Short mmCIF file of C-alpha atoms in Angstrom, two decimals:
data_model
loop_
_atom_site.label_atom_id
_atom_site.label_comp_id
_atom_site.label_asym_id
_atom_site.label_seq_id
_atom_site.Cartn_x
_atom_site.Cartn_y
_atom_site.Cartn_z
CA UNK A 241 -87.52 -78.22 79.34
CA UNK A 242 -87.43 -81.36 77.19
CA UNK A 243 -84.67 -83.78 78.14
CA UNK A 244 -83.26 -86.46 75.84
CA UNK A 245 -83.27 -89.60 77.95
CA UNK A 246 -84.92 -92.27 75.80
CA UNK A 247 -83.82 -92.20 72.17
CA UNK A 248 -82.25 -94.66 69.76
CA UNK A 249 -78.96 -92.94 70.55
CA UNK A 250 -77.71 -93.21 74.15
CA UNK A 251 -76.38 -90.24 76.10
CA UNK A 252 -72.96 -91.93 76.08
CA UNK A 253 -73.04 -92.17 72.27
CA UNK A 254 -74.04 -88.50 72.00
CA UNK A 255 -71.12 -87.61 74.29
CA UNK A 256 -68.76 -89.51 72.02
CA UNK A 257 -70.11 -87.65 68.97
CA UNK A 258 -69.65 -84.30 70.71
CA UNK A 259 -66.09 -85.12 71.76
CA UNK A 260 -65.20 -86.23 68.23
CA UNK A 261 -66.71 -83.12 66.63
CA UNK A 262 -64.90 -80.88 69.15
CA UNK A 263 -61.55 -82.53 68.50
CA UNK A 264 -62.13 -82.37 64.74
CA UNK A 265 -62.61 -78.61 65.12
CA UNK A 266 -59.35 -78.40 67.11
CA UNK A 267 -61.11 -77.07 70.21
CA UNK A 268 -60.26 -77.83 73.82
CA UNK A 269 -63.00 -78.55 76.34
CA UNK A 270 -62.41 -75.09 77.82
CA UNK A 271 -62.80 -73.40 74.44
CA UNK A 272 -66.08 -75.19 73.75
CA UNK A 273 -67.25 -74.33 77.26
CA UNK A 274 -66.52 -70.66 76.55
CA UNK A 275 -68.59 -70.77 73.35
CA UNK A 276 -71.49 -72.29 75.31
CA UNK A 277 -71.09 -70.06 78.36
CA UNK A 278 -70.64 -73.05 80.64
CA UNK A 279 -67.81 -74.73 82.56
CA UNK A 280 -65.09 -77.08 81.36
CA UNK A 281 -66.26 -79.65 83.90
CA UNK A 282 -69.75 -79.56 82.37
CA UNK A 283 -68.28 -80.32 78.94
CA UNK A 284 -66.30 -83.18 80.47
CA UNK A 285 -69.47 -84.65 81.97
CA UNK A 286 -71.31 -84.33 78.66
CA UNK A 287 -68.51 -86.08 76.75
CA UNK A 288 -68.36 -88.84 79.38
CA UNK A 289 -72.06 -89.50 78.86
CA UNK A 290 -72.83 -88.75 82.51
CA UNK A 291 -75.15 -85.79 81.93
CA UNK A 292 -78.53 -85.69 80.22
CA UNK A 293 -78.90 -83.11 77.45
CA UNK A 294 -81.73 -80.70 76.84
CA UNK A 295 -82.88 -80.04 73.30
CA UNK A 296 -81.87 -76.40 73.77
CA UNK A 297 -78.32 -77.30 74.86
CA UNK A 298 -77.89 -79.84 72.07
CA UNK A 299 -78.98 -77.22 69.55
CA UNK A 300 -76.39 -74.77 70.95
CA UNK A 301 -73.68 -77.45 70.77
CA UNK A 302 -74.62 -78.20 67.14
CA UNK A 303 -74.32 -74.48 66.38
CA UNK A 304 -71.02 -74.05 68.25
CA UNK A 305 -69.41 -77.01 66.47
CA UNK A 306 -71.11 -76.34 63.12
CA UNK A 307 -72.30 -79.94 63.23
CA UNK A 308 -75.52 -81.95 63.04
CA UNK A 309 -74.77 -84.35 65.86
CA UNK A 310 -78.27 -85.66 66.47
CA UNK A 311 -81.58 -84.96 64.88
CA UNK A 312 -84.33 -83.85 67.20
CA UNK A 313 -87.38 -86.08 66.75
CA UNK A 314 -87.32 -89.06 64.44
CA UNK A 315 -83.78 -90.45 64.04
CA UNK A 316 -82.13 -89.92 60.68
CA UNK A 317 -79.50 -92.20 59.22
CA UNK A 318 -76.01 -90.88 58.53
CA UNK A 319 -74.56 -90.98 55.02
CA UNK A 320 -71.14 -90.19 53.54
CA UNK A 321 -70.42 -88.24 50.35
CA UNK A 322 -66.95 -89.13 49.06
CA UNK A 323 -65.01 -87.29 46.37
CA UNK A 324 -62.47 -89.92 45.38
CA UNK A 325 -59.64 -90.55 42.95
CA UNK A 326 -57.13 -88.54 44.96
CA UNK A 327 -53.92 -89.52 46.68
CA UNK A 328 -53.60 -89.41 50.45
CA UNK A 329 -50.54 -88.43 52.46
CA UNK A 330 -49.33 -88.17 56.03
CA UNK A 331 -49.24 -90.33 59.14
CA UNK A 332 -52.15 -91.95 60.93
CA UNK A 333 -52.04 -93.77 64.27
CA UNK A 334 -53.74 -97.09 64.99
CA UNK A 335 -56.09 -96.93 67.95
CA UNK A 336 -56.51 -99.58 70.62
CA UNK A 337 -58.32 -102.80 69.91
CA UNK A 338 -62.13 -102.84 69.96
CA UNK A 339 -62.20 -106.59 70.54
CA UNK A 340 -59.59 -106.31 73.27
CA UNK A 341 -61.55 -103.58 75.03
CA UNK A 342 -64.78 -105.59 74.98
CA UNK A 343 -63.08 -108.63 76.54
CA UNK A 344 -61.41 -106.51 79.21
CA UNK A 345 -64.70 -104.81 80.11
CA UNK A 346 -66.27 -108.22 80.67
CA UNK A 347 -63.20 -109.43 82.58
CA UNK A 348 -63.36 -106.44 84.94
CA UNK A 349 -66.29 -108.26 86.61
CA UNK A 350 -63.76 -110.79 87.94
CA UNK A 351 -62.05 -108.11 90.03
CA UNK A 352 -63.49 -106.60 93.20
CA UNK A 353 -60.91 -103.82 92.99
CA UNK A 354 -60.62 -100.89 90.58
CA UNK A 355 -59.68 -101.58 86.98
CA UNK A 356 -58.40 -98.61 85.01
CA UNK A 357 -58.32 -99.23 81.27
CA UNK A 358 -56.20 -96.70 79.41
CA UNK A 359 -56.72 -95.55 75.85
CA UNK A 360 -60.02 -97.38 75.38
CA UNK A 361 -61.58 -97.31 71.92
CA UNK A 362 -64.63 -95.01 72.09
CA UNK A 363 -66.94 -96.92 69.80
CA UNK A 364 -70.59 -97.91 69.95
CA UNK A 365 -69.85 -101.52 70.96
CA UNK A 366 -67.81 -100.33 73.95
CA UNK A 367 -70.47 -97.82 74.99
CA UNK A 368 -73.14 -100.55 74.94
CA UNK A 369 -71.09 -102.81 77.21
CA UNK A 370 -70.46 -99.86 79.55
CA UNK A 371 -74.22 -99.21 79.63
CA UNK A 372 -74.81 -102.85 80.60
CA UNK A 373 -72.15 -102.70 83.32
CA UNK A 374 -73.64 -99.54 84.81
CA UNK A 375 -77.13 -101.06 84.78
CA UNK A 376 -76.01 -103.92 87.05
CA UNK A 377 -74.38 -101.60 89.57
CA UNK A 378 -70.84 -101.21 88.23
CA UNK A 379 -69.25 -97.77 88.56
CA UNK A 380 -67.82 -96.90 85.14
CA UNK A 381 -66.27 -93.43 84.92
CA UNK A 382 -64.51 -91.89 81.94
CA UNK A 383 -61.54 -89.58 82.49
CA UNK A 384 -61.82 -85.91 81.60
CA UNK A 385 -60.15 -86.50 78.22
CA UNK A 386 -62.53 -89.38 77.46
CA UNK A 387 -59.72 -91.88 76.89
CA UNK A 388 -59.41 -93.80 80.16
CA UNK A 389 -62.12 -95.74 81.98
CA UNK A 390 -62.29 -96.61 85.69
CA UNK A 391 -64.40 -99.66 86.55
CA UNK A 392 -65.40 -100.58 90.11
CA UNK A 393 -67.88 -103.46 90.59
CA UNK A 394 -70.27 -103.37 93.57
CA UNK A 395 -70.14 -105.90 96.40
CA UNK A 396 -73.10 -107.61 94.76
CA UNK A 397 -74.16 -107.26 91.13
CA UNK A 398 -77.80 -106.33 90.47
CA UNK A 399 -78.48 -108.58 87.49
CA UNK A 400 -82.21 -107.94 87.79
CA UNK A 401 -81.58 -104.35 86.67
CA UNK A 402 -79.65 -105.25 83.53
CA UNK A 403 -80.16 -102.93 80.55
CA UNK A 404 -81.83 -105.45 78.25
CA UNK A 405 -81.92 -103.09 75.27
CA UNK A 406 -78.16 -102.40 75.34
CA UNK A 407 -77.44 -106.08 75.99
CA UNK A 408 -79.51 -107.24 73.04
CA UNK A 409 -77.74 -104.80 70.73
CA UNK A 410 -74.30 -106.31 71.32
CA UNK A 411 -72.96 -109.74 70.42
CA UNK A 412 -70.64 -109.54 73.41
CA UNK A 413 -73.25 -110.17 76.12
CA UNK A 414 -72.53 -113.90 75.86
CA UNK A 415 -69.05 -113.12 77.24
CA UNK A 416 -70.63 -112.35 80.60
CA UNK A 417 -71.15 -116.09 81.13
CA UNK A 418 -67.53 -116.84 81.99
CA UNK A 419 -67.07 -114.02 84.54
CA UNK A 420 -70.43 -114.65 86.27
CA UNK A 421 -70.46 -118.42 86.67
CA UNK A 422 -68.10 -118.39 89.65
CA UNK A 423 -70.11 -115.80 91.56
CA UNK A 424 -73.75 -116.56 90.70
CA UNK A 425 -75.58 -119.87 91.25
CA UNK A 426 -78.25 -118.91 88.75
CA UNK A 427 -78.74 -115.89 86.52
CA UNK A 428 -80.39 -114.65 83.33
CA UNK A 429 -78.80 -112.74 80.47
CA UNK A 430 -80.75 -111.13 77.62
CA UNK A 431 -80.45 -113.05 74.39
CA UNK A 432 -78.89 -110.97 71.64
CA UNK A 433 -81.73 -111.62 69.26
CA UNK A 434 -80.76 -108.77 66.95
CA UNK A 435 -77.48 -110.50 66.05
CA UNK A 436 -76.84 -113.69 64.15
CA UNK A 437 -75.94 -115.94 67.10
CA UNK A 438 -76.94 -119.20 65.50
CA UNK A 439 -76.10 -122.65 66.80
CA UNK A 440 -72.64 -122.51 65.21
CA UNK A 441 -71.58 -119.56 67.33
CA UNK A 442 -73.34 -120.38 70.60
CA UNK A 443 -72.67 -124.08 71.05
CA UNK A 444 -68.86 -123.76 71.23
CA UNK A 445 -69.33 -121.45 74.26
CA UNK A 446 -71.49 -124.08 75.92
CA UNK A 447 -68.89 -126.78 75.24
CA UNK A 448 -66.19 -124.56 76.77
CA UNK A 449 -68.15 -123.73 79.92
CA UNK A 450 -69.95 -126.98 80.78
CA UNK A 451 -66.82 -128.37 82.54
CA UNK A 452 -67.24 -125.46 85.02
CA UNK A 453 -70.76 -126.65 85.86
CA UNK A 454 -72.63 -124.19 83.64
CA UNK A 455 -75.92 -125.17 82.06
CA UNK A 456 -77.72 -122.71 79.82
CA UNK A 457 -81.26 -122.89 78.50
CA UNK A 458 -82.26 -120.40 75.81
CA UNK A 459 -85.73 -119.21 76.77
CA UNK A 460 -87.81 -116.56 75.05
CA UNK A 461 -85.54 -113.53 74.95
CA UNK A 462 -82.99 -114.72 77.52
CA UNK A 463 -80.29 -117.19 78.44
CA UNK A 464 -81.19 -118.87 81.73
CA UNK A 465 -77.97 -120.07 83.39
CA UNK A 466 -77.52 -122.41 86.35
CA UNK A 467 -74.20 -123.45 87.85
CA UNK A 468 -73.48 -126.81 89.50
CA UNK A 469 -70.98 -126.19 92.35
CA UNK A 470 -69.71 -129.79 92.20
CA UNK A 471 -66.76 -129.80 89.84
CA UNK A 472 -63.18 -131.09 89.96
CA UNK A 473 -60.29 -128.99 91.26
CA UNK A 474 -58.39 -129.25 87.99
CA UNK A 475 -60.35 -128.89 84.77
CA UNK A 476 -59.48 -129.77 81.19
CA UNK A 477 -61.27 -128.02 78.35
CA UNK A 478 -60.90 -128.97 74.69
CA UNK A 479 -62.41 -126.33 72.41
CA UNK A 480 -64.09 -127.71 69.31
CA UNK A 481 -63.68 -124.33 67.64
CA UNK A 482 -60.60 -122.15 68.02
CA UNK A 483 -62.71 -119.03 68.40
CA UNK A 484 -61.52 -115.83 70.04
CA UNK A 485 -64.58 -115.13 72.20
CA UNK A 486 -64.97 -118.81 73.07
CA UNK A 487 -61.38 -118.90 74.32
CA UNK A 488 -61.90 -115.69 76.29
CA UNK A 489 -65.03 -117.07 77.95
CA UNK A 490 -63.16 -120.21 79.03
CA UNK A 491 -60.23 -118.15 80.33
CA UNK A 492 -62.52 -115.88 82.37
CA UNK A 493 -64.30 -118.90 83.86
CA UNK A 494 -60.92 -120.40 84.75
CA UNK A 495 -59.60 -117.18 86.32
CA UNK A 496 -61.89 -117.48 89.37
CA UNK A 497 -61.91 -121.28 89.53
CA UNK A 498 -59.68 -122.36 92.45
CA UNK A 499 -57.65 -124.90 90.52
CA UNK A 500 -55.66 -125.33 87.33
CA UNK A 501 -57.58 -125.25 84.07
CA UNK A 502 -55.96 -126.54 80.90
CA UNK A 503 -57.49 -125.16 77.70
CA UNK A 504 -56.53 -126.88 74.46
CA UNK A 505 -57.11 -125.60 70.92
CA UNK A 506 -57.20 -122.11 72.43
CA UNK A 507 -57.01 -119.04 70.21
CA UNK A 508 -53.71 -117.17 70.70
CA UNK A 509 -55.05 -114.06 68.93
CA UNK A 510 -54.38 -110.48 70.00
CA UNK A 511 -57.49 -109.95 72.15
CA UNK A 512 -56.88 -113.25 73.96
CA UNK A 513 -53.32 -112.20 74.75
CA UNK A 514 -54.57 -108.83 76.04
CA UNK A 515 -56.95 -110.65 78.37
CA UNK A 516 -54.16 -112.90 79.66
CA UNK A 517 -51.84 -109.94 80.28
CA UNK A 518 -54.60 -108.24 82.28
CA UNK A 519 -55.28 -111.37 84.33
CA UNK A 520 -51.60 -111.62 85.20
CA UNK A 521 -51.86 -108.15 86.74
CA UNK A 522 -54.75 -109.53 88.83
CA UNK A 523 -52.49 -112.27 90.13
CA UNK A 524 -53.82 -115.03 87.90
CA UNK A 525 -50.97 -117.08 86.46
CA UNK A 526 -51.41 -118.04 82.81
CA UNK A 527 -48.93 -120.41 81.17
CA UNK A 528 -48.64 -120.68 77.39
CA UNK A 529 -49.72 -117.18 76.35
CA UNK A 530 -49.47 -116.96 72.56
CA UNK A 531 -49.90 -120.72 72.08
CA UNK A 532 -52.90 -123.00 71.59
CA UNK A 533 -52.54 -124.63 75.03
CA UNK A 534 -53.16 -122.47 78.10
CA UNK A 535 -52.89 -123.40 81.76
CA UNK A 536 -54.79 -120.97 83.98
CA UNK A 537 -54.07 -121.04 87.73
CA UNK A 538 -57.28 -119.54 89.08
CA UNK A 539 -57.99 -117.62 92.28
CA UNK A 540 -61.29 -117.79 94.10
CA UNK A 541 -61.00 -114.15 95.19
CA UNK A 542 -59.49 -111.25 93.23
CA UNK A 543 -59.34 -107.78 94.76
CA UNK A 544 -56.63 -105.69 93.12
CA UNK A 545 -56.38 -102.12 91.84
CA UNK A 546 -54.78 -102.29 88.40
CA UNK A 547 -54.03 -100.13 85.35
CA UNK A 548 -53.93 -101.72 81.91
CA UNK A 549 -53.69 -100.38 78.35
CA UNK A 550 -55.25 -102.54 75.61
CA UNK A 551 -52.96 -103.13 72.65
CA UNK A 552 -53.47 -101.66 69.20
CA UNK A 553 -55.98 -103.09 66.72
CA UNK A 554 -54.53 -105.07 63.79
CA UNK A 555 -57.84 -104.92 61.92
CA UNK A 556 -57.87 -101.12 62.07
CA UNK A 557 -54.22 -101.21 60.99
CA UNK A 558 -55.20 -103.27 57.94
CA UNK A 559 -58.06 -100.87 57.17
CA UNK A 560 -55.73 -97.86 57.20
CA UNK A 561 -53.02 -99.57 55.15
CA UNK A 562 -55.68 -100.51 52.59
CA UNK A 563 -56.70 -96.85 52.28
CA UNK A 564 -53.15 -96.03 51.18
CA UNK A 565 -52.81 -99.07 48.91
CA UNK A 566 -55.98 -98.60 46.84
CA UNK A 567 -55.43 -94.84 46.39
CA UNK A 568 -51.79 -95.39 45.27
CA UNK A 569 -50.64 -93.20 48.11
CA UNK A 570 -47.65 -93.01 50.39
CA UNK A 571 -48.90 -92.96 53.97
CA UNK A 572 -47.44 -94.10 57.26
CA UNK A 573 -49.56 -96.14 59.65
CA UNK A 574 -47.98 -95.96 63.10
CA UNK A 575 -48.34 -98.33 66.06
CA UNK A 576 -49.08 -101.44 64.00
CA UNK A 577 -49.05 -104.65 66.11
CA UNK A 578 -46.65 -106.50 63.83
CA UNK A 579 -47.05 -109.97 65.38
CA UNK A 580 -50.66 -109.97 64.15
CA UNK A 581 -49.95 -108.47 60.71
CA UNK A 582 -47.03 -110.52 59.38
CA UNK A 583 -49.09 -112.84 57.14
CA UNK A 584 -51.03 -109.90 55.73
CA UNK A 585 -47.82 -108.01 54.90
CA UNK A 586 -46.22 -111.14 53.40
CA UNK A 587 -49.28 -111.61 51.17
CA UNK A 588 -49.16 -107.96 50.11
CA UNK A 589 -45.45 -108.31 49.35
CA UNK A 590 -46.25 -111.28 47.09
CA UNK A 591 -48.75 -109.05 45.29
CA UNK A 592 -46.03 -106.47 44.62
CA UNK A 593 -46.66 -103.92 47.36
CA UNK A 594 -43.66 -101.78 48.24
CA UNK A 595 -43.54 -100.87 51.93
CA UNK A 596 -41.04 -100.11 54.70
CA UNK A 597 -41.20 -101.12 58.34
CA UNK A 598 -39.61 -99.28 61.28
CA UNK A 599 -37.73 -100.84 64.16
CA UNK A 600 -39.95 -102.51 66.75
CA UNK A 601 -41.01 -100.80 69.97
CA UNK A 602 -43.25 -101.77 72.88
CA UNK A 603 -46.93 -100.95 73.25
CA UNK A 604 -48.20 -99.26 76.41
CA UNK A 605 -48.91 -102.69 77.90
CA UNK A 606 -45.19 -103.43 77.69
CA UNK A 607 -45.83 -106.74 75.89
CA UNK A 608 -47.18 -106.16 72.37
CA UNK A 609 -44.61 -105.41 69.64
CA UNK A 610 -45.37 -102.36 67.48
CA UNK A 611 -43.91 -100.93 64.26
CA UNK A 612 -44.66 -98.09 61.87
CA UNK A 613 -45.48 -99.23 58.33
CA UNK A 614 -45.16 -96.93 55.30
CA UNK A 615 -46.83 -98.06 52.09
CA UNK A 616 -45.61 -96.72 48.75
CA UNK A 617 -47.52 -96.43 45.45
CA UNK A 618 -47.26 -99.83 43.77
CA UNK A 619 -48.55 -101.71 40.73
CA UNK A 620 -50.11 -104.81 42.26
CA UNK A 621 -50.57 -108.26 40.72
CA UNK A 622 -52.89 -111.08 41.72
CA UNK A 623 -51.34 -113.69 44.02
CA UNK A 624 -50.65 -117.16 42.61
CA UNK A 625 -52.67 -118.90 45.32
CA UNK A 626 -56.07 -118.07 46.74
CA UNK A 627 -56.35 -115.71 49.71
CA UNK A 628 -58.07 -117.26 52.70
CA UNK A 629 -58.15 -116.62 56.46
CA UNK A 630 -57.05 -118.92 59.25
CA UNK A 631 -57.04 -118.70 63.05
CA UNK A 632 -53.99 -116.86 64.33
CA UNK A 633 -51.17 -117.03 63.31
CA UNK A 634 -52.86 -117.19 59.91
CA UNK A 635 -54.32 -114.27 57.99
CA UNK A 636 -56.84 -112.60 60.30
CA UNK A 637 -60.43 -113.57 59.55
CA UNK A 638 -61.54 -109.94 60.00
CA UNK A 639 -58.81 -108.71 57.63
CA UNK A 640 -59.87 -110.89 54.70
CA UNK A 641 -62.50 -108.45 53.30
CA UNK A 642 -59.84 -105.79 52.73
CA UNK A 643 -58.08 -108.09 50.28
CA UNK A 644 -61.18 -107.94 48.08
CA UNK A 645 -60.73 -104.25 47.33
CA UNK A 646 -56.95 -104.71 47.11
CA UNK A 647 -57.37 -107.61 44.67
CA UNK A 648 -59.73 -105.47 42.59
CA UNK A 649 -56.88 -102.95 42.29
CA UNK A 650 -54.38 -105.62 41.16
CA UNK A 651 -53.79 -107.11 37.70
CA UNK A 652 -55.16 -110.61 37.17
CA UNK A 653 -57.60 -113.02 38.81
CA UNK A 654 -57.70 -113.44 42.59
CA UNK A 655 -59.74 -116.07 44.39
CA UNK A 656 -60.98 -114.95 47.82
CA UNK A 657 -62.20 -117.84 50.01
CA UNK A 658 -64.15 -116.64 53.07
CA UNK A 659 -64.91 -120.07 54.55
CA UNK A 660 -65.84 -118.78 58.02
CA UNK A 661 -68.99 -116.78 57.34
CA UNK A 662 -71.98 -117.85 55.30
CA UNK A 663 -72.86 -114.48 53.78
CA UNK A 664 -70.03 -111.97 54.16
CA UNK A 665 -68.65 -112.62 50.67
CA UNK A 666 -72.03 -111.69 49.20
CA UNK A 667 -71.75 -108.19 50.69
CA UNK A 668 -68.40 -107.69 48.94
CA UNK A 669 -70.10 -107.97 45.54
CA UNK A 670 -71.20 -104.36 46.17
CA UNK A 671 -67.77 -103.46 44.77
CA UNK A 672 -69.27 -104.05 41.30
CA UNK A 673 -71.32 -100.87 41.80
CA UNK A 674 -68.02 -98.96 41.74
CA UNK A 675 -66.70 -100.70 38.63
CA UNK A 676 -65.01 -103.81 40.02
CA UNK A 677 -65.23 -107.20 38.29
CA UNK A 678 -66.34 -109.40 41.21
CA UNK A 679 -68.07 -112.75 40.61
CA UNK A 680 -69.69 -114.69 43.43
CA UNK A 681 -68.85 -118.36 42.87
CA UNK A 682 -70.78 -119.55 45.95
CA UNK A 683 -71.58 -118.05 49.40
CA UNK A 684 -67.93 -118.39 50.41
CA UNK A 685 -65.86 -117.68 47.29
CA UNK A 686 -65.24 -114.64 45.11
CA UNK A 687 -63.40 -114.40 41.79
CA UNK A 688 -62.00 -110.90 41.38
CA UNK A 689 -60.46 -109.66 38.14
CA UNK A 690 -58.47 -106.43 38.08
CA UNK A 691 -57.27 -103.82 37.76
CA UNK A 692 -60.44 -101.84 38.30
CA UNK A 693 -61.10 -98.44 36.79
CA UNK A 694 -63.02 -97.23 39.81
CA UNK A 695 -65.92 -94.84 39.24
CA UNK A 696 -68.24 -93.10 41.68
CA UNK A 697 -71.64 -94.53 42.55
CA UNK A 698 -74.30 -94.55 45.24
CA UNK A 699 -74.28 -97.66 47.43
CA UNK A 700 -76.32 -98.65 50.47
CA UNK A 701 -74.07 -99.67 53.34
CA UNK A 702 -74.13 -103.46 53.82
CA UNK A 703 -75.22 -104.70 57.28
CA UNK A 704 -71.74 -106.00 58.05
CA UNK A 705 -68.93 -103.94 59.56
CA UNK A 706 -65.86 -104.91 57.51
CA UNK A 707 -67.61 -105.00 54.09
CA UNK A 708 -69.04 -101.56 54.90
CA UNK A 709 -65.54 -100.16 55.43
CA UNK A 710 -64.31 -101.92 52.28
CA UNK A 711 -66.93 -100.07 50.22
CA UNK A 712 -65.86 -96.77 51.80
CA UNK A 713 -62.21 -97.44 50.95
CA UNK A 714 -63.10 -98.29 47.35
CA UNK A 715 -64.93 -94.96 47.12
CA UNK A 716 -61.68 -93.21 48.07
CA UNK A 717 -60.15 -94.75 44.93
CA UNK A 718 -63.15 -94.06 42.68
CA UNK A 719 -63.04 -90.98 40.46
CA UNK A 720 -65.94 -88.62 40.93
CA UNK A 721 -68.46 -88.46 43.73
CA UNK A 722 -69.83 -91.47 45.59
CA UNK A 723 -72.46 -91.75 48.29
CA UNK A 724 -72.45 -94.44 50.97
CA UNK A 725 -75.86 -94.56 52.65
CA UNK A 726 -76.63 -95.68 56.19
CA UNK A 727 -73.11 -95.80 57.63
CA UNK A 728 -73.98 -96.01 61.34
CA UNK A 729 -72.63 -99.57 61.49
CA UNK A 730 -69.08 -98.27 60.93
CA UNK A 731 -69.15 -96.52 64.32
CA UNK A 732 -69.66 -99.95 65.91
CA UNK A 733 -66.06 -100.87 65.23
CA UNK A 734 -64.18 -97.66 64.39
CA UNK A 735 -63.63 -94.43 66.24
CA UNK A 736 -64.01 -91.37 63.97
CA UNK A 737 -62.80 -93.24 60.89
CA UNK A 738 -63.97 -90.70 58.34
CA UNK A 739 -62.55 -87.77 60.34
CA UNK A 740 -59.17 -89.46 60.53
CA UNK A 741 -59.18 -90.26 56.81
CA UNK A 742 -59.93 -86.59 56.18
CA UNK A 743 -56.71 -85.73 58.03
CA UNK A 744 -54.86 -87.77 55.36
CA UNK A 745 -56.47 -85.69 52.63
CA UNK A 746 -59.62 -87.69 51.90
CA UNK A 747 -62.65 -85.65 50.88
CA UNK A 748 -65.55 -87.07 52.89
CA UNK A 749 -68.66 -85.23 53.95
CA UNK A 750 -71.18 -86.56 56.48
CA UNK A 751 -74.82 -85.68 55.82
CA UNK A 752 -78.33 -86.75 56.73
CA UNK A 753 -81.52 -86.73 54.66
#
């Protein structure tokens, strides 16, 4: 019997695909088990990614779910066929934060006890971090429904056994530096060579962690880290860049440092707040949550069993709201983290969007404020000023690309200034393939003239997550049939996005060559 163990798609990723296809068919685990003549517990293990799959069983699952979950043999890229130009309707719920989940997975290494993360986003990025954790000896077990994750670190991590392939395929491996520097005198981490981790993105991490005695040398294919044990009891860190992951790395280093660490120019963004809330459950006092100055009262030993639910994702919320806006639809997006969406909604209001907001209620973590937002069909106009991102509490850097497709749907000229990234704006010029008038002024600025009479086209998916989703959303607005080729990158940051859009009435078909 041939067993799938070494493919470009991990067993955990296959399990996630199977779970999504089952849920999309409206089947319970027991009902799928009955179709396959197996047990419900076997289906649970498959969906958790804890059971290898034979070719024969995978073929039977494909047949039972009427799906093509994984090609046998050479991998084939996934594509989407979109029949657009139709209004959507209904309610869609924002899932938990991908960026929050990644930080919490890394932070679980600080705790010798059990960490249970509830409602974790089941996306490729999360699965890769879980693979890395398991490879160094961490017990990571999904619940039967595939939503909750129990994490129990071993007494001693086996860093020599790290899954280098999974580590190199995620940007987040650099966030292991902060958790490890208080427990390891020297260690190596695979260098994420497949990602653009240039000097601009790496050096701020080094600046943040050097006060804790960390020295990192980038060798061929790896970061070689050494830690000087001689450091002051109280540490002051001034971040030269108010980055989210940089702040998280500094916070995680401070959590196990037996002293008070003051971090200035810290990011107060949603994933940073999630991390701080989690650390408080571990007994680590954090003053100034939600501000740019944090004081972390570290503990040399942490051994606590805790449950924590990551908050909802404001970037997914913006994605879903955009789907309603550009299709002139009335849809309700529930569980929107309003604190991290206020600038976006104010900007949309300036552009003429009509929307209603429910009363606030608490997220599962008891701290994050949520609302339900209903967007109504609106004739949009270009804003008077340019649209540009800023660190929180400004317009979210990851939400900026969605304003490109919104601006293309509005009357007048809009200037989009993406000053953070050197090439993301270039990917947004793909909107011209669908009829938009988008001019690239330089690598950071776009001039967009609307309104666009969207028309269907075939577009290759750009190698950037948010621009890829922007193209998909534009296709929902475009009359006729569009094809978006090579969409695997979308699964890196979204859980079952196309299936959930289908529930709102979108006509999207997944196919492979």
